[in-house]
Short mmCIF file of C-alpha atoms (C1' of nucleotides) in Angstrom, two decimals:
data_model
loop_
_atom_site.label_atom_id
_atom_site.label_comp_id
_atom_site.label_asym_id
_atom_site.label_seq_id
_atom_site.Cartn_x
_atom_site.Cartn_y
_atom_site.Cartn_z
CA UNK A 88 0.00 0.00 0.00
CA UNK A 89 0.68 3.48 0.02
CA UNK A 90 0.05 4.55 -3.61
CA UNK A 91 1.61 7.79 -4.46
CA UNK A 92 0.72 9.90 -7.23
CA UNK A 93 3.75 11.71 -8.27
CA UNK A 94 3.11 14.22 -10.85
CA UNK A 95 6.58 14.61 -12.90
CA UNK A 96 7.45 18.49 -12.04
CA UNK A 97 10.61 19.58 -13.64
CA UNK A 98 12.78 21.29 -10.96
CA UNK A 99 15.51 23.54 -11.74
CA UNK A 100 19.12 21.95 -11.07
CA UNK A 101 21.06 24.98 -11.38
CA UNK A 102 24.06 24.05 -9.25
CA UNK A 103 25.20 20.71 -10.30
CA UNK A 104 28.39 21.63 -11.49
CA UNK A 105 30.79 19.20 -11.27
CA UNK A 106 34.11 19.36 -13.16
CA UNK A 107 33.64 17.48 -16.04
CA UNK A 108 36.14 18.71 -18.34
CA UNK A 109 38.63 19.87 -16.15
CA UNK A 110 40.49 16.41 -15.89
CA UNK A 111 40.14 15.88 -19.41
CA UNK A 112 42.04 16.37 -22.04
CA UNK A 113 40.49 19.03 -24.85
CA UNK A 114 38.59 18.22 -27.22
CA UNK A 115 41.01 19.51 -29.85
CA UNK A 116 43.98 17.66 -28.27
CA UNK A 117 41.96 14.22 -28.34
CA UNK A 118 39.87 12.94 -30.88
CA UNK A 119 42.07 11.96 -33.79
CA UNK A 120 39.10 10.73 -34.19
CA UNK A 121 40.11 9.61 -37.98
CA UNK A 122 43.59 7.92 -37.25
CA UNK A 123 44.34 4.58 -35.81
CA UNK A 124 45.34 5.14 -32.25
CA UNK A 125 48.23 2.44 -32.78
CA UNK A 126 51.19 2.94 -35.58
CA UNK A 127 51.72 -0.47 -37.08
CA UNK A 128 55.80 -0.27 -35.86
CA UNK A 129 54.47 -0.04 -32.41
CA UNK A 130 52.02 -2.98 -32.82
CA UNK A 131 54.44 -5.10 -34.55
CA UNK A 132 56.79 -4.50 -31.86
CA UNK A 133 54.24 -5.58 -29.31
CA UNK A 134 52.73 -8.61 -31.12
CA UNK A 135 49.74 -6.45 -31.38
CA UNK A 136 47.93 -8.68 -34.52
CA UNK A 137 45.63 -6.96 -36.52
CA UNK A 138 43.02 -9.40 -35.59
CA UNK A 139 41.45 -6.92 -33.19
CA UNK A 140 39.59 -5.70 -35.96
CA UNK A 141 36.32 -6.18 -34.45
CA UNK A 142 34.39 -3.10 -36.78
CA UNK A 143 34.31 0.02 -34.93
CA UNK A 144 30.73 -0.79 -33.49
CA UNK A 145 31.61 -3.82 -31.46
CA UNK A 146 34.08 -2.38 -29.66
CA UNK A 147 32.17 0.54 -28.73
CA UNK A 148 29.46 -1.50 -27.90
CA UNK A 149 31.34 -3.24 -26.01
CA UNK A 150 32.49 -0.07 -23.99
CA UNK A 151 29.64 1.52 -23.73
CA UNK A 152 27.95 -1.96 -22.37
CA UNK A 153 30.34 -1.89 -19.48
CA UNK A 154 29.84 0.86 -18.28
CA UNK A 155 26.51 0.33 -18.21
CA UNK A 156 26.23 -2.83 -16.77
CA UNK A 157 28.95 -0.85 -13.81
CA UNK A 158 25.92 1.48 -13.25
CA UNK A 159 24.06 -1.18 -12.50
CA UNK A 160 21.67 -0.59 -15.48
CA UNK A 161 20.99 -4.07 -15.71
CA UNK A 162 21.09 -4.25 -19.34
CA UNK A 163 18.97 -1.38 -19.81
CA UNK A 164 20.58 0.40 -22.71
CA UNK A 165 20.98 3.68 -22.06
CA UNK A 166 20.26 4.83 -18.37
CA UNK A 167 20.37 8.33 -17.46
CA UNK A 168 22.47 8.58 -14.24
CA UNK A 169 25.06 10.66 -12.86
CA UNK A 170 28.49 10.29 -13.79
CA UNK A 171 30.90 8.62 -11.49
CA UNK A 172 32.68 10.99 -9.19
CA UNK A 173 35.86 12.41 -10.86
CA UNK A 174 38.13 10.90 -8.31
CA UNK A 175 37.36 7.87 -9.35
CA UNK A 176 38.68 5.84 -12.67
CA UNK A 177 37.06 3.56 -14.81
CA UNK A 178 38.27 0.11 -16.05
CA UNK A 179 37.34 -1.62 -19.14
CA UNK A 180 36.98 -4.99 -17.38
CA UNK A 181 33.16 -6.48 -16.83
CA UNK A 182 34.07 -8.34 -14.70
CA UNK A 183 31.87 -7.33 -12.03
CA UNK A 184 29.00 -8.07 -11.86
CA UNK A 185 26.48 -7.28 -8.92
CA UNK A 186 24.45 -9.46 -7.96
CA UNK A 187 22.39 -7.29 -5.40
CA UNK A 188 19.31 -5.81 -6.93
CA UNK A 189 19.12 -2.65 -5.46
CA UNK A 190 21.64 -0.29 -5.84
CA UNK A 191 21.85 3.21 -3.73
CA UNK A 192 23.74 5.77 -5.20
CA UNK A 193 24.71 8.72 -2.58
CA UNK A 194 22.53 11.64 -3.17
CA UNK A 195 24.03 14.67 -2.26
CA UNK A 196 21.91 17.54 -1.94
CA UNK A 197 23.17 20.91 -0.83
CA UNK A 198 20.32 22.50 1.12
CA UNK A 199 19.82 26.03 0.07
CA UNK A 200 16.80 28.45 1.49
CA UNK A 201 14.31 28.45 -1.42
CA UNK A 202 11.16 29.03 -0.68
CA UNK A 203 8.43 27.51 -3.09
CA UNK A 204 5.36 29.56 -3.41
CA UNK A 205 4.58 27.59 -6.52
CA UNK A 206 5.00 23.83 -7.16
CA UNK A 207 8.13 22.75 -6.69
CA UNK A 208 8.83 18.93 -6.20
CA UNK A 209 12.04 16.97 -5.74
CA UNK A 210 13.46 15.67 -9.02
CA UNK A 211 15.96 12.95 -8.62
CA UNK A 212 18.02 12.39 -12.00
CA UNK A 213 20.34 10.87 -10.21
CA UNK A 214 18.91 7.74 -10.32
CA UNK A 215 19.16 5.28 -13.10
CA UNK A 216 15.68 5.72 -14.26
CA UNK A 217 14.94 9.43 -15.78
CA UNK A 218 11.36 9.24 -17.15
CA UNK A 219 11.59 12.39 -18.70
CA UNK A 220 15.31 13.71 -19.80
CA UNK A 221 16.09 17.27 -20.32
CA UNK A 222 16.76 18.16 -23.55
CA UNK A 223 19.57 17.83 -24.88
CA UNK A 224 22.00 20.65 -25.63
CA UNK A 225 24.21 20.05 -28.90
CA UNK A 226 27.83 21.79 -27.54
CA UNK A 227 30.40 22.18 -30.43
CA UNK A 228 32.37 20.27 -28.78
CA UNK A 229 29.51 17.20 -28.61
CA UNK A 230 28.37 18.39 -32.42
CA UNK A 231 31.99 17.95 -33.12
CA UNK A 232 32.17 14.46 -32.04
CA UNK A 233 28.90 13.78 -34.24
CA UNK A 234 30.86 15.19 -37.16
CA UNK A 235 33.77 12.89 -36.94
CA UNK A 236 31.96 10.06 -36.31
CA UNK A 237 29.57 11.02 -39.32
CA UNK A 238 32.95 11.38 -41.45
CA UNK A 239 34.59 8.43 -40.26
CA UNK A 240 31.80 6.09 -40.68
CA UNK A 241 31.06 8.32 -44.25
CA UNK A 242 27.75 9.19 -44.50
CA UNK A 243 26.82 6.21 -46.47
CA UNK A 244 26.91 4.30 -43.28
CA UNK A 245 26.01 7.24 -40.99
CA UNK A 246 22.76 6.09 -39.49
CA UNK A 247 21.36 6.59 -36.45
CA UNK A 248 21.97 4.14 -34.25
CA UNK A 249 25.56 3.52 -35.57
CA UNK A 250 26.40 7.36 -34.72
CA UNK A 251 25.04 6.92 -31.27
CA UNK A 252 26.93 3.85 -30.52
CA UNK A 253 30.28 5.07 -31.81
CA UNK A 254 30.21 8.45 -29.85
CA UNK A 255 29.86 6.75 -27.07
CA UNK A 256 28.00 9.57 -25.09
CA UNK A 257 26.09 8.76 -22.11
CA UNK A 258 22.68 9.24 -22.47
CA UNK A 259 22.40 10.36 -25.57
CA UNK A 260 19.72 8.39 -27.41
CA UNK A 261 18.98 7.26 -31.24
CA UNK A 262 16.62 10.19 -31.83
CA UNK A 263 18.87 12.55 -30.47
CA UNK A 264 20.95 11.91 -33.39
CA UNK A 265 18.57 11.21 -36.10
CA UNK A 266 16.88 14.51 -35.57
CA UNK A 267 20.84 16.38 -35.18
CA UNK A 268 21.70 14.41 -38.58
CA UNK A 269 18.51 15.49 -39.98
CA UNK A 270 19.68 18.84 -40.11
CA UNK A 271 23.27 18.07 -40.53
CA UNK A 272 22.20 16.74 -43.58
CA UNK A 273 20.04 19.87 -44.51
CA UNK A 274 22.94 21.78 -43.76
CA UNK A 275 25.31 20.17 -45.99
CA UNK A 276 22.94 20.61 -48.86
CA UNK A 277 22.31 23.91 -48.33
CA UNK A 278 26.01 24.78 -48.41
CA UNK A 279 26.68 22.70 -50.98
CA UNK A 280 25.06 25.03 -53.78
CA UNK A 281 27.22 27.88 -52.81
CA UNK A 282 30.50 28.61 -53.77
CA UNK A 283 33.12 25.74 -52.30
CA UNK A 284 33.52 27.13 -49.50
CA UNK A 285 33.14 31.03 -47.46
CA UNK A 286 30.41 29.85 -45.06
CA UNK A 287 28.63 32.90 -44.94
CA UNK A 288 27.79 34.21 -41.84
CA UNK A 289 24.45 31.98 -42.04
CA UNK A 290 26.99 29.63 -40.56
CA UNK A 291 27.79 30.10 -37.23
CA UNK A 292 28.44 26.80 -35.39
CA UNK A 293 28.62 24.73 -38.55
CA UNK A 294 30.77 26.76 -40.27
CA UNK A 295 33.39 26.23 -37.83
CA UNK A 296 33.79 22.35 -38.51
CA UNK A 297 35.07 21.49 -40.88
CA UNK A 298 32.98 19.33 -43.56
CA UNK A 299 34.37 16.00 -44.29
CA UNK A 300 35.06 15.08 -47.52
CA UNK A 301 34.38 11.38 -46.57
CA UNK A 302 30.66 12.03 -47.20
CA UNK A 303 31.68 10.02 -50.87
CA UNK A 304 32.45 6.58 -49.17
CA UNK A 305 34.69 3.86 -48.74
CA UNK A 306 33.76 0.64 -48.61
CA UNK A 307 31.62 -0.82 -51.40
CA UNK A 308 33.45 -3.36 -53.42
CA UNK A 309 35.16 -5.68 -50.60
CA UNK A 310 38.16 -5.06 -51.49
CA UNK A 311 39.91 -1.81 -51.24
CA UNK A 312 43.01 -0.60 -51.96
CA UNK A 313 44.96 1.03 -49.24
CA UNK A 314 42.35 2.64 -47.42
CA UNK A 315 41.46 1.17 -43.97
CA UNK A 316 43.06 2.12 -41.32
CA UNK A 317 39.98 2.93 -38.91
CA UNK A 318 40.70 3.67 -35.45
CA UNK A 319 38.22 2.12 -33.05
CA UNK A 320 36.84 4.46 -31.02
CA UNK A 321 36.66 2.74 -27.24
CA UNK A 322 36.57 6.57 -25.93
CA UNK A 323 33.57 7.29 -23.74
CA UNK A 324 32.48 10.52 -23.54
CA UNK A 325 31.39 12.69 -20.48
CA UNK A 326 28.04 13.61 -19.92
CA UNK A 327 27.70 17.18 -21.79
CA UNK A 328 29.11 19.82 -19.48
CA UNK A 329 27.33 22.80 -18.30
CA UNK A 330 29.18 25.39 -19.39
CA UNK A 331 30.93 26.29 -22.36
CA UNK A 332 29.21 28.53 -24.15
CA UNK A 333 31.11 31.32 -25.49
CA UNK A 334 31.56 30.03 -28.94
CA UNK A 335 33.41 31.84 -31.27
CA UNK A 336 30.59 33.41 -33.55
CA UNK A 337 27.48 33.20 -31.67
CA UNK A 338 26.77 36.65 -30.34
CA UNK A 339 23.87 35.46 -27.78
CA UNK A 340 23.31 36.35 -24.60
CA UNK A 341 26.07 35.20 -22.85
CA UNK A 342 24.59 33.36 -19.49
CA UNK A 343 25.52 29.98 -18.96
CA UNK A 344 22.13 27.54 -17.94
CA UNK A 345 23.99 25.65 -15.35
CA UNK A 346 22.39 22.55 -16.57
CA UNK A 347 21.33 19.91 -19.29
CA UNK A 348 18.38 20.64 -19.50
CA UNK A 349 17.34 24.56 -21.66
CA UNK A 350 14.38 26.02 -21.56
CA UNK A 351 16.11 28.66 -23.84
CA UNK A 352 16.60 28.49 -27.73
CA UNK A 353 19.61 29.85 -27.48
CA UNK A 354 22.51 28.08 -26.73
CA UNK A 355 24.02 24.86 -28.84
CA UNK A 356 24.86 25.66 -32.53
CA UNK A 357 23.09 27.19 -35.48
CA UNK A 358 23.26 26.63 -38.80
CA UNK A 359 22.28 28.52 -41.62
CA UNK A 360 18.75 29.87 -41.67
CA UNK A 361 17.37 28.31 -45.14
CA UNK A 362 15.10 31.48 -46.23
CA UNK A 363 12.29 29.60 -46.75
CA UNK A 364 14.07 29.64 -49.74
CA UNK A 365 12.91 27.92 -53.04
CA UNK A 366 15.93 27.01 -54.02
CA UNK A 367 16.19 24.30 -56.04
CA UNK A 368 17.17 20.87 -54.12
CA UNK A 369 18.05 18.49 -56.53
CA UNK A 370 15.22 17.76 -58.19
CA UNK A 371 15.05 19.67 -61.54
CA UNK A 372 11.86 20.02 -63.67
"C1'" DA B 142 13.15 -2.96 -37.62
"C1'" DC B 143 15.20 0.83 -38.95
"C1'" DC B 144 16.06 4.94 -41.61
"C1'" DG B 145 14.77 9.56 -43.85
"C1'" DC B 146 12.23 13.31 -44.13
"C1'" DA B 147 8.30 16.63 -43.47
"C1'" DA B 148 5.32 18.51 -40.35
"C1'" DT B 149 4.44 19.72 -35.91
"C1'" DA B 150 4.94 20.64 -31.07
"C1'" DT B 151 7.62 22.20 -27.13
"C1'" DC C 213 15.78 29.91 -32.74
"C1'" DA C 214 16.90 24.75 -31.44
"C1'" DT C 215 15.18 20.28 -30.33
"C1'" DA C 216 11.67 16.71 -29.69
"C1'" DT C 217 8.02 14.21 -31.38
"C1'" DT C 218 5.19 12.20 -34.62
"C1'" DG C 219 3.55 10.37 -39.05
"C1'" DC C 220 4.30 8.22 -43.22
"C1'" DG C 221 6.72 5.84 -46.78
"C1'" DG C 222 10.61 3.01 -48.21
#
DNA sequence: ACCGCAATAT
DNA sequence: CATATTGCGG
């Protein structure tokens, strides 16, 4: 007994800060994204075989299923959860496995005198199950990993749920990326009619990564010639940080939402406005 | 089952 | 404005 109606109230987590990036590496110094991560002298010299070429998506897979199964998903695929305190490392071996159902996470809540006159209810994302996630803020710096995974994979094989698994980032889910590569795609299209290149000021995020020319493709005849050299990608990615938001050409207000979740149309990237244009797609008549 | 895209809603 | 969501066809 003891039915409780919870109504699902979105609070406002403004002070969850935690240091995401400032252990990691940057994002331009890691992600060579497009290179194998081990020179053939080095593997030779190691007895490193080639035969670890288990396609870029198993491995991730693999990664991103261990670290899930750590959280104590339970095989759920993607659980929205907290990341791991900073202090503490992460090892690529599953071999834990916990047999205790329940697992408590520490909830640490930092009490602060706010006095709700208007609903306000509790909101625990820390735990494993988040009915409802925030939405989800496209950084450059998360757009960016999108991009090279897009370019790596080429855009023949640039689907969905391939792009999710191979970035690797917590949390994010299938449609996430299908609606980001929606307009990625638009966005190519559109640019594409212009002159090779001067992304006009339209561009403002986009503009600023650089387009892949891998969007021809690579594999389609079995055999190729010299090309192949993918890099598996066993890199997991942080949960998108907070801040960051004083890109290089996006003149908005400058306030940082100290959280995932935006009310506000204004952060992430843009992309070229299409002028509700007529140009002329593809089709010709 | 999944992808791709348009329309639509938030 | 940026995303999410949905609907429909392939």
């Amino acid at each position: 007994m003891g039915e409780e109606a919870k109504i699902t109230d979105y609070s406002r987590d403004s002070e969850r800060v935690t240091e995401w990036e400032i252990g990691l590496p940057t994002d331009n110094d890691i992600t060579p994204l497009s290179q194998p991560l081990i020179p053939p002298e080095l593997a030779s010299a190691f007895s490193i075989s080639p035969e670890s070429y288990r396609t870029l998506v198993e491995v991730n897979r693999a990664s991103n299923d261990t670290i899930s199964a750590i959280r104590g998903g339970g095989g759920g695929s993607q659980a929205f959860s907290t990341v791991v305190e900073p202090d503490e490392e992460e090892e690529e071996e599953p071999d834990r496995e916990n047999g205790s159902g329940t697992e408590s996470r520490k909830l640490r809540r930092l009490d602060s005198a706010e006095d709700a006159d208007s609903v306000m209810l509790n909101n625990d994302d820390s735990s494993a199950r988040a009915l409802k996630r925030p939405r989800l803020v496209w950084t450059p710096q998360l757009h960016k990993r999108f991009v090279d995974v897009v370019a790596h994979l080429g855009i023949q094989n640039a689907v969905p749920k391939t792009i999710m698994q191979l970035m690797n980032v917590e949390g994010l889910t299938r449609e996430n990326v299908a609606s980001h590569l929606q307009k990625y795609r638009l966005y190519l299209k559109r640019m594409q009619g212009f002159s090779d290149n001067a992304p006009s000021s339209t561009d403002q995020l986009f503009a600023s990564t650089p387009v892949p020319q891998s969007l021809q493709d690579s594999s389609a005849g079995g055999c190729d010639g010299g090309s192949a050299g993918h890099a598996p990608i066993p890199m997991p990615y942080p949960p998108p940080p907070p801040h960051m938001m004083g890109m290089f050409g996006i003149p908005h207000h400058g306030f940082s939402n100290g959280g995932f979740q935006q009310r506000d149309w204004s952060s992430g990237f843009s992309y070229p406005q299409p002028h509700t244009n007529g140009l002329t797609p593809s089709g010709d008549k």
